[in-house]
Coordinates of C-alpha atoms and ligand atoms in Angstrom, one line a residue:
M1 CA 54.4 25.8 78.4
V2 CA 56.9 22.6 77.6
V3 CA 58.4 25.3 75.5
A4 CA 59.6 27.9 77.7
L5 CA 60.1 24.8 80.5
L6 CA 62.9 23.6 77.3
R7 CA 64.2 27.2 77.0
A8 CA 65.0 27.4 80.5
E9 CA 66.4 23.8 80.3
I10 CA 68.7 24.9 77.3
S11 CA 69.7 28.0 78.7
R12 CA 71.4 25.6 81.5
L13 CA 73.4 23.6 78.9
A14 CA 76.3 24.3 76.6
S15 CA 76.2 24.2 73.0
G16 CA 76.1 20.5 71.6
D17 CA 75.1 19.5 74.7
R18 CA 72.2 16.6 75.1
L19 CA 69.0 17.2 76.0
P20 CA 66.7 15.1 78.2
S21 CA 64.6 12.0 76.2
S22 CA 61.4 12.5 75.5
R23 CA 60.1 9.9 77.8
E24 CA 62.0 11.8 80.5
L25 CA 60.5 15.1 79.9
T26 CA 57.1 13.4 79.6
S27 CA 57.3 11.8 82.8
R28 CA 58.9 14.7 84.6
H29 CA 56.1 17.6 83.2
G30 CA 53.7 15.2 83.5
V31 CA 52.6 16.0 79.3
S32 CA 52.0 13.7 76.4
P33 CA 54.8 12.6 74.1
V34 CA 52.9 14.8 71.2
T35 CA 53.1 17.8 73.4
V36 CA 56.9 16.9 73.7
S37 CA 57.7 16.3 70.3
R38 CA 55.5 19.3 69.5
A39 CA 57.9 21.3 71.1
F40 CA 60.9 20.1 69.9
A41 CA 59.8 20.9 66.6
Q42 CA 59.1 24.6 67.3
L43 CA 63.1 24.9 69.3
A44 CA 64.4 23.1 66.3
A45 CA 62.4 25.8 64.0
E46 CA 63.9 28.6 65.9
G47 CA 67.2 26.7 65.6
E48 CA 67.8 26.1 68.9
V49 CA 68.4 22.2 69.2
V50 CA 68.9 20.0 66.9
T51 CA 67.5 16.4 66.4
R52 CA 69.5 13.3 65.6
P53 CA 67.2 10.7 64.9
G54 CA 67.8 7.2 67.2
S55 CA 70.4 9.4 68.9
G56 CA 68.7 12.7 71.0
T57 CA 67.8 16.1 71.0
Y58 CA 70.6 18.3 71.1
V59 CA 71.6 22.3 71.6
S60 CA 71.9 23.3 68.6
P61 CA 75.8 24.8 67.7
R62 CA 74.3 27.9 66.1
R63 CA 73.2 28.9 69.8
A64 CA 77.1 29.3 70.3
R65 CA 77.2 32.6 67.4
T66 CA 78.6 35.7 69.1
A67 CA 78.1 39.0 68.2
T68 CA 81.6 38.6 67.1
D69 CA 81.5 36.1 64.8
A70 CA 78.2 36.5 63.3
P71 CA 78.3 37.0 59.3
D72 CA 79.1 40.2 58.2
T73 CA 76.1 41.2 56.2
S74 CA 77.1 45.0 56.0
W75 CA 77.9 45.1 52.5
Q76 CA 74.2 44.2 51.8
A77 CA 73.5 47.7 53.0
V78 CA 74.8 49.3 49.9
A79 CA 73.6 46.2 47.4
L80 CA 70.3 47.1 48.5
A81 CA 70.8 50.9 48.3
G82 CA 68.1 52.6 46.3
R83 CA 65.4 49.7 46.9
E84 CA 64.3 50.8 50.5
F85 CA 61.3 49.0 51.4
D86 CA 59.4 50.7 54.4
P87 CA 57.3 47.6 55.8
G88 CA 55.2 50.9 58.0
T89 CA 55.0 50.7 62.0
Q90 CA 52.2 48.6 62.7
D91 CA 52.7 45.6 64.7
G92 CA 52.2 42.1 62.0
P93 CA 49.3 40.5 62.4
Q94 CA 51.2 37.5 63.4
D95 CA 52.6 39.3 66.3
P96 CA 49.7 38.8 69.2
P97 CA 50.0 40.5 72.2
P98 CA 52.5 38.6 75.7
A99 CA 50.6 36.8 77.8
G100 CA 48.6 38.8 80.7
V101 CA 48.2 41.7 78.2
I102 CA 44.7 42.0 76.9
A103 CA 44.5 42.3 73.5
M104 CA 42.5 45.5 72.2
A105 CA 45.2 46.1 68.9
G106 CA 45.1 44.3 65.9
G107 CA 42.2 43.3 63.4
Y108 CA 40.9 39.7 63.8
L109 CA 38.8 37.8 65.5
H110 CA 39.6 35.8 69.3
P111 CA 39.4 32.0 68.3
S112 CA 36.3 32.0 70.3
L113 CA 34.8 34.1 67.9
R114 CA 35.7 32.2 64.9
P115 CA 33.8 29.1 63.2
D116 CA 37.0 27.1 63.7
R117 CA 35.4 23.8 64.2
A118 CA 33.5 24.7 60.6
L119 CA 36.8 25.7 59.3
S120 CA 38.5 21.9 60.0
A121 CA 35.6 20.0 59.1
A122 CA 35.3 22.4 55.7
L123 CA 39.3 21.5 55.5
A124 CA 38.6 17.8 56.1
R125 CA 35.8 17.7 53.7
A126 CA 38.3 19.4 51.0
A127 CA 41.2 17.1 51.5
R128 CA 38.4 13.9 50.4
R129 CA 38.2 15.3 47.0
P130 CA 39.8 13.4 44.3
D131 CA 41.0 16.3 42.6
A132 CA 42.1 18.1 46.5
W133 CA 46.0 18.4 45.1
D134 CA 45.2 19.2 41.4
R135 CA 46.2 22.4 40.0
A136 CA 43.8 25.3 40.5
P137 CA 42.6 27.7 37.3
A138 CA 44.9 30.9 38.0
A139 CA 41.5 32.7 38.7
G140 CA 40.3 30.9 41.0
L141 CA 38.0 27.7 41.2
A142 CA 35.2 28.5 39.4
P143 CA 32.5 27.7 42.0
L144 CA 34.3 30.2 44.7
R145 CA 34.8 32.8 42.1
A146 CA 30.8 32.0 41.6
V147 CA 30.1 32.4 45.4
F148 CA 32.2 35.9 45.7
A149 CA 29.7 37.3 42.4
R150 CA 26.7 36.8 44.3
A151 CA 28.0 38.4 47.1
A152 CA 28.9 41.9 45.4
G153 CA 25.2 41.6 43.9
G154 CA 23.9 43.5 40.4
D155 CA 25.1 41.9 37.4
V156 CA 28.9 40.5 38.9
G157 CA 29.6 37.0 36.8
P158 CA 32.2 34.3 38.1
E159 CA 34.4 35.9 34.9
D160 CA 34.8 39.4 36.8
V161 CA 36.5 37.5 39.9
L162 CA 40.0 37.0 40.5
V163 CA 40.5 35.0 43.6
T164 CA 43.3 36.4 46.1
G165 CA 45.3 35.7 49.2
G166 CA 43.0 37.7 51.7
G167 CA 42.7 41.1 51.4
Q168 CA 46.1 42.2 51.8
G169 CA 47.9 40.0 48.8
A170 CA 45.0 42.0 46.8
L171 CA 45.6 45.5 48.1
S172 CA 49.3 44.4 47.1
M173 CA 48.5 43.6 43.8
L174 CA 46.3 46.0 42.4
F175 CA 48.3 49.2 43.3
R176 CA 51.3 47.7 41.3
A177 CA 48.9 46.8 38.9
L178 CA 46.9 50.3 38.9
A179 CA 49.3 53.3 38.5
A180 CA 53.2 54.1 37.8
P181 CA 55.7 54.4 40.5
G182 CA 55.8 57.9 41.8
S183 CA 52.1 58.4 41.3
P184 CA 49.5 59.8 43.6
V185 CA 46.8 57.4 44.8
L186 CA 43.9 59.4 46.8
V187 CA 43.2 57.4 50.5
E188 CA 40.8 58.2 53.2
S189 CA 42.1 59.9 55.9
P190 CA 42.2 57.8 58.5
T191 CA 42.8 54.8 56.5
Y192 CA 44.3 50.9 57.3
P193 CA 47.6 51.5 57.4
G194 CA 47.8 47.9 55.5
A195 CA 47.1 49.8 52.5
L196 CA 49.2 52.9 52.9
A197 CA 52.4 50.5 53.1
A198 CA 51.3 48.2 50.1
A199 CA 50.7 51.8 48.1
R200 CA 54.2 52.5 49.5
A201 CA 55.6 49.4 48.8
A202 CA 54.4 49.9 45.1
G203 CA 55.9 53.2 45.1
L204 CA 52.8 55.5 45.1
R205 CA 52.5 58.3 47.2
P206 CA 49.2 58.3 49.4
V207 CA 47.4 61.4 49.3
P208 CA 44.7 62.1 52.3
V209 CA 40.6 62.9 51.2
P210 CA 39.5 64.3 54.6
M211 CA 36.3 62.4 56.1
D212 CA 33.2 63.4 57.9
A213 CA 30.5 61.5 59.9
D214 CA 29.4 60.5 56.6
G215 CA 32.1 59.2 55.1
I216 CA 34.8 60.5 52.0
R217 CA 34.0 63.9 51.5
P218 CA 32.9 64.3 47.5
D219 CA 33.5 67.9 47.3
L220 CA 37.1 67.2 48.3
L221 CA 37.7 64.3 46.2
A222 CA 36.8 66.3 42.8
E223 CA 39.4 68.9 44.1
A224 CA 42.0 66.5 45.2
F225 CA 41.5 64.1 41.7
A226 CA 42.2 67.8 40.0
V227 CA 45.1 69.0 41.8
T228 CA 46.7 65.5 41.9
G229 CA 46.1 64.2 38.5
A230 CA 45.4 60.8 40.3
R231 CA 44.1 57.9 38.5
V232 CA 43.1 56.0 42.0
L233 CA 40.9 56.2 45.0
Y234 CA 41.1 53.8 47.7
C235 CA 38.4 54.0 50.4
Q236 CA 36.2 51.4 52.2
P237 CA 32.9 52.6 51.8
T238 CA 31.2 50.0 54.4
F239 CA 32.1 49.7 58.2
H240 CA 35.6 52.0 57.2
N241 CA 38.8 51.0 59.1
P242 CA 39.7 52.3 61.7
T243 CA 36.7 54.8 62.2
G244 CA 33.6 52.2 61.6
T245 CA 31.6 55.3 59.2
V246 CA 29.7 54.0 56.5
L247 CA 29.5 55.8 53.5
A248 CA 25.9 57.9 53.5
P249 CA 23.8 56.9 50.6
E250 CA 23.6 59.8 48.9
R251 CA 27.2 60.1 48.8
R252 CA 27.8 56.6 47.2
R253 CA 26.8 57.1 43.9
Q254 CA 28.7 60.9 43.7
V255 CA 31.9 59.4 45.0
V256 CA 32.1 56.8 41.9
D257 CA 30.7 59.8 39.4
V258 CA 33.8 62.2 40.7
A259 CA 36.3 59.5 40.0
R260 CA 34.3 58.3 36.8
A261 CA 34.8 62.0 35.7
A262 CA 38.7 62.4 36.5
G263 CA 39.4 58.8 34.6
A264 CA 40.2 56.9 37.8
F265 CA 38.9 53.8 39.6
V266 CA 37.5 53.4 42.8
V267 CA 39.1 50.8 44.8
E268 CA 36.5 49.5 47.3
D269 CA 37.4 47.7 50.1
D270 CA 34.7 45.9 51.3
F271 CA 36.4 43.7 54.2
A272 CA 33.9 44.3 56.7
R273 CA 30.9 42.8 54.7
H274 CA 30.1 40.7 57.3
L275 CA 31.2 42.2 60.5
G276 CA 28.1 44.1 60.5
H277 CA 26.3 44.0 63.7
G278 CA 23.0 43.4 62.9
G279 CA 21.4 46.7 61.1
P280 CA 21.0 46.7 57.6
V281 CA 24.5 46.7 55.6
P282 CA 24.7 48.6 52.2
R283 CA 24.8 47.3 48.7
P284 CA 28.4 47.2 47.2
L285 CA 29.2 50.1 45.3
V286 CA 30.3 47.6 42.8
A287 CA 27.3 46.0 41.9
D288 CA 26.0 49.4 40.4
D289 CA 29.1 49.9 38.5
R290 CA 28.4 50.3 34.9
D291 CA 31.7 50.8 33.2
G292 CA 34.3 49.0 34.7
T293 CA 35.3 52.4 37.5
V294 CA 34.6 50.4 41.0
I295 CA 37.5 47.6 41.7
H296 CA 35.5 45.5 44.9
L297 CA 37.9 43.3 46.9
A298 CA 36.6 41.2 49.7
T299 CA 38.4 39.2 52.2
L300 CA 36.8 35.7 54.5
T301 CA 40.0 36.8 56.6
K302 CA 37.9 38.8 59.1
P303 CA 34.8 36.8 59.6
A304 CA 36.2 33.1 60.0
S305 CA 40.6 33.4 60.4
P306 CA 43.1 35.2 59.1
S307 CA 44.6 31.8 58.2
L308 CA 41.8 31.3 55.6
R309 CA 44.2 33.2 53.2
I310 CA 41.2 33.7 50.7
G311 CA 39.7 36.9 49.6
A312 CA 38.7 38.5 45.9
V313 CA 38.8 41.1 43.4
I314 CA 36.0 42.0 41.5
A315 CA 37.0 43.7 38.1
R316 CA 35.8 44.5 34.4
G317 CA 37.7 45.3 31.3
P318 CA 41.2 45.7 30.9
V319 CA 42.6 45.7 34.4
M320 CA 41.0 42.2 34.8
R321 CA 43.1 40.5 32.3
R322 CA 46.5 42.8 33.4
L323 CA 45.6 41.5 37.4
Q324 CA 45.2 37.8 36.3
G325 CA 48.3 38.0 33.8
M326 CA 50.1 39.8 37.3
R327 CA 48.3 36.1 39.1
R328 CA 50.2 33.8 36.4
V329 CA 53.6 35.4 36.9
D330 CA 53.7 36.2 40.6
D331 CA 52.5 33.0 41.8
F332 CA 50.8 30.7 39.4
F333 CA 47.7 30.5 41.4
L334 CA 46.2 29.8 44.8
A335 CA 47.0 26.4 46.7
R336 CA 43.9 24.8 45.6
P337 CA 43.1 22.8 49.1
L338 CA 42.5 26.0 50.7
Q339 CA 40.6 27.6 47.9
E340 CA 38.4 24.3 48.1
A341 CA 38.2 24.2 51.9
A342 CA 36.6 28.1 51.8
L343 CA 34.2 27.2 49.0
E344 CA 32.9 23.8 51.1
L345 CA 32.8 26.4 54.4
L346 CA 31.1 29.1 52.4
S347 CA 28.4 26.2 50.9
T348 CA 27.4 25.3 54.5
P349 CA 24.0 26.3 56.7
A350 CA 27.0 26.7 59.7
W351 CA 28.4 29.5 57.8
D352 CA 25.2 31.2 57.9
R353 CA 24.5 30.6 61.6
H354 CA 28.0 31.7 62.2
L355 CA 27.8 34.9 60.6
R356 CA 24.4 35.7 62.7
S357 CA 25.8 34.7 65.7
L358 CA 29.1 37.0 65.4
S359 CA 26.9 40.1 64.6
T360 CA 25.3 39.3 67.8
R361 CA 28.6 39.2 69.6
L362 CA 30.2 41.9 68.0
R363 CA 27.5 44.4 68.6
E364 CA 27.4 43.3 72.4
R365 CA 30.6 43.4 72.7
C366 CA 30.8 47.0 71.3
A367 CA 28.6 48.1 73.9
V368 CA 30.5 46.5 76.7
L369 CA 33.6 48.3 75.4
A370 CA 31.8 51.7 74.5
D371 CA 30.0 52.0 77.9
A372 CA 32.8 51.1 80.1
L373 CA 34.7 54.2 77.7
A374 CA 32.0 56.5 78.7
R375 CA 31.4 55.6 82.3
E376 CA 35.7 55.2 83.5
L377 CA 37.0 58.1 80.3
P378 CA 34.3 60.1 79.7
E379 CA 36.7 62.8 77.9
W380 CA 38.3 60.2 75.5
T381 CA 35.5 60.6 72.9
P382 CA 34.7 57.9 70.2
A383 CA 34.2 59.1 66.5
R384 CA 30.3 57.1 67.0
V385 CA 29.6 53.8 68.3
P386 CA 30.1 51.7 65.1
T387 CA 27.3 50.0 63.6
G388 CA 29.7 47.3 62.2
G389 CA 33.5 46.2 62.4
L390 CA 35.7 45.6 65.0
H391 CA 36.8 48.7 66.4
L392 CA 35.8 52.0 68.3
W393 CA 38.2 55.2 67.1
V394 CA 38.7 57.4 70.0
Q395 CA 40.0 61.0 70.4
L396 CA 42.9 61.8 73.2
P397 CA 42.1 64.8 75.0
P398 CA 44.7 68.0 74.3
G399 CA 48.2 67.4 75.8
F400 CA 47.8 63.2 74.8
D401 CA 50.3 61.8 72.4
D402 CA 49.0 58.6 70.5
T403 CA 52.2 56.8 70.6
T404 CA 53.6 57.6 73.9
V405 CA 49.8 56.2 75.4
A406 CA 49.9 52.9 73.1
Q407 CA 53.3 52.4 74.9
T408 CA 52.5 53.5 78.4
A409 CA 49.1 51.0 78.2
R410 CA 51.2 47.9 76.8
T411 CA 53.3 48.3 80.4
H412 CA 50.5 48.5 82.5
G413 CA 48.9 45.4 80.5
V414 CA 46.7 46.1 77.5
A415 CA 47.7 46.6 74.3
V416 CA 45.9 49.3 71.8
N417 CA 46.6 50.5 68.4
A418 CA 48.3 54.2 68.3
G419 CA 45.7 56.1 65.2
T420 CA 49.2 58.0 64.0
P421 CA 49.6 55.2 61.4
S422 CA 46.8 55.3 59.8
F423 CA 47.2 58.7 58.9
P424 CA 48.9 59.3 55.1
A425 CA 50.2 62.8 56.6
D426 CA 50.7 64.6 59.8
P427 CA 47.4 63.5 62.0
P428 CA 45.3 66.6 63.1
A429 CA 45.0 65.0 66.4
A430 CA 46.1 62.0 68.7
Y431 CA 43.3 59.1 68.2
L432 CA 43.4 55.5 69.4
R433 CA 42.2 52.3 68.0
L434 CA 40.5 50.0 70.8
G435 CA 39.4 46.7 69.5
F436 CA 36.5 44.1 70.8
A437 CA 36.7 41.3 69.1
A438 CA 40.3 40.3 70.1
T439 CA 39.8 39.2 73.6
E440 CA 38.0 36.3 75.1
T441 CA 35.5 37.4 77.2
P442 CA 33.7 40.8 76.7
A443 CA 34.7 41.0 80.6
E444 CA 38.3 41.6 79.9
L445 CA 37.3 44.7 77.7
T446 CA 36.1 46.2 80.9
E447 CA 39.0 45.2 82.5
G448 CA 41.2 46.6 79.6
I449 CA 39.6 50.2 80.1
H450 CA 40.6 50.1 83.8
R451 CA 44.2 49.8 82.3
L452 CA 43.9 52.3 80.3
T453 CA 42.1 54.4 83.1
R454 CA 45.7 53.7 85.0
T455 CA 47.4 54.6 81.7
A456 CA 45.9 58.1 81.3
A457 CA 46.5 58.9 85.0
A458 CA 50.4 57.7 84.3
C459 CA 50.7 59.2 81.2
A460 CA 49.2 62.7 82.6
A461 CA 51.4 62.5 85.5
G462 CA 54.3 62.3 83.0
Ligands
LIG1 C1 40.7 47.7 56.0 C2 41.4 46.0 55.4 N1 41.5 46.0 54.4 C3 42.9 45.0 53.9 C4 42.8 43.6 55.2 C5 44.0 42.9 54.7 O1 43.2 41.7 55.6 P1 43.4 40.3 54.7 O2 44.5 40.2 54.2 O3 43.5 39.6 56.4 O4 42.4 40.1 54.4 C6 42.6 44.6 56.6 C7 43.4 43.8 57.7 O5 43.6 44.1 58.5 C8 42.0 45.8 56.9 O6 41.5 45.8 57.8

């Protein structure tokens, strides 16, 4: 709020003008000096103001820049030619919707569902450790690797674990490690757009393999391996994003066997292991892996906080040595304080309590959203009411375009994800992904569906 007031103030001033002092702003707006200095810091970081210690805060000279005196960077288009990088069409996780817009897009928990207090306490304990600022081993802290190994089950040991910067960091690394640019990578269709983006950034060609209510189809998977010669399958066997599907028990072994027969890796993205709604959660594929076919990926960002950017890759054989080598080249190791904080968090009883309460609250919210949808938009059909994860995957009736619906929904005050970016090739129909974990209250979900009802009417009329 203070930032907005200061922006208004700046818009009335010329570049180089002095802003009112912190003391003046404190008394004028009835806010604390800390709030004012945070607002100044944010505006300084954005380049809006410059602070001269002992003198005051001034409107930045950079603001005077116009289109005509902006630096000419057009030469870069030539310098970068042939090195295209497509960041994808998804909003970044760092882009929460503007105030007043109901958040049903994105894939993280609302702060009220996060274990923020336990996280802060864990970070504080981590910071008090005498070795908190020492270097960390390239593969990650040994006790943290042991926690990830135990969670994976089977005979996975700490030596099979590489700590990563969340799931996305792991995906980027894996796609670069597993296949040469230009190679195909098989993916479920639909799938997680961030995985498609990471695969494409590594120069790979995602090839769709259809799914049904029981997950990826092993018969078509075998065919896809035969036709493309791919050596990698990326899949999410448990609470798949975006559909919520769980790979059926009889298919779990089959998928790994089909990949093994093709001499290919299975990348098991297990991002939603802790996002179950209270029912049984199947064992990870890696727990039954015998020969290093399955590469498992876990992340703490989903059940904890997007800023706890800690995840893990579990892999065996030469591929693990390659990943460790890449870690040493890319960034040496991951920040020790964050690893220590993750370890502290996972070692407390508060973590288990959080996971239990989270699953109950996710189940409740999922039911609220599914009920409101069935009541108000019965022709918008969810693929299923999922037993885990953060989303409903909804097919739109014929005649609706998902991108138009998502854009129109924003103007009606609700943010949802269009389905198209989740498809590696042309979508077979129009879908939306509706999230139920990013609002503060379940009641907002009902209001979100009201707004979608108005959106549907506007799109039908248009
Ligand atoms: C299926 C899946 N995998 C991986 C990720 C990466 O998440 P993070 O990098 O925050 O761990 C996401 C995030 O949305 C996801 O949905």
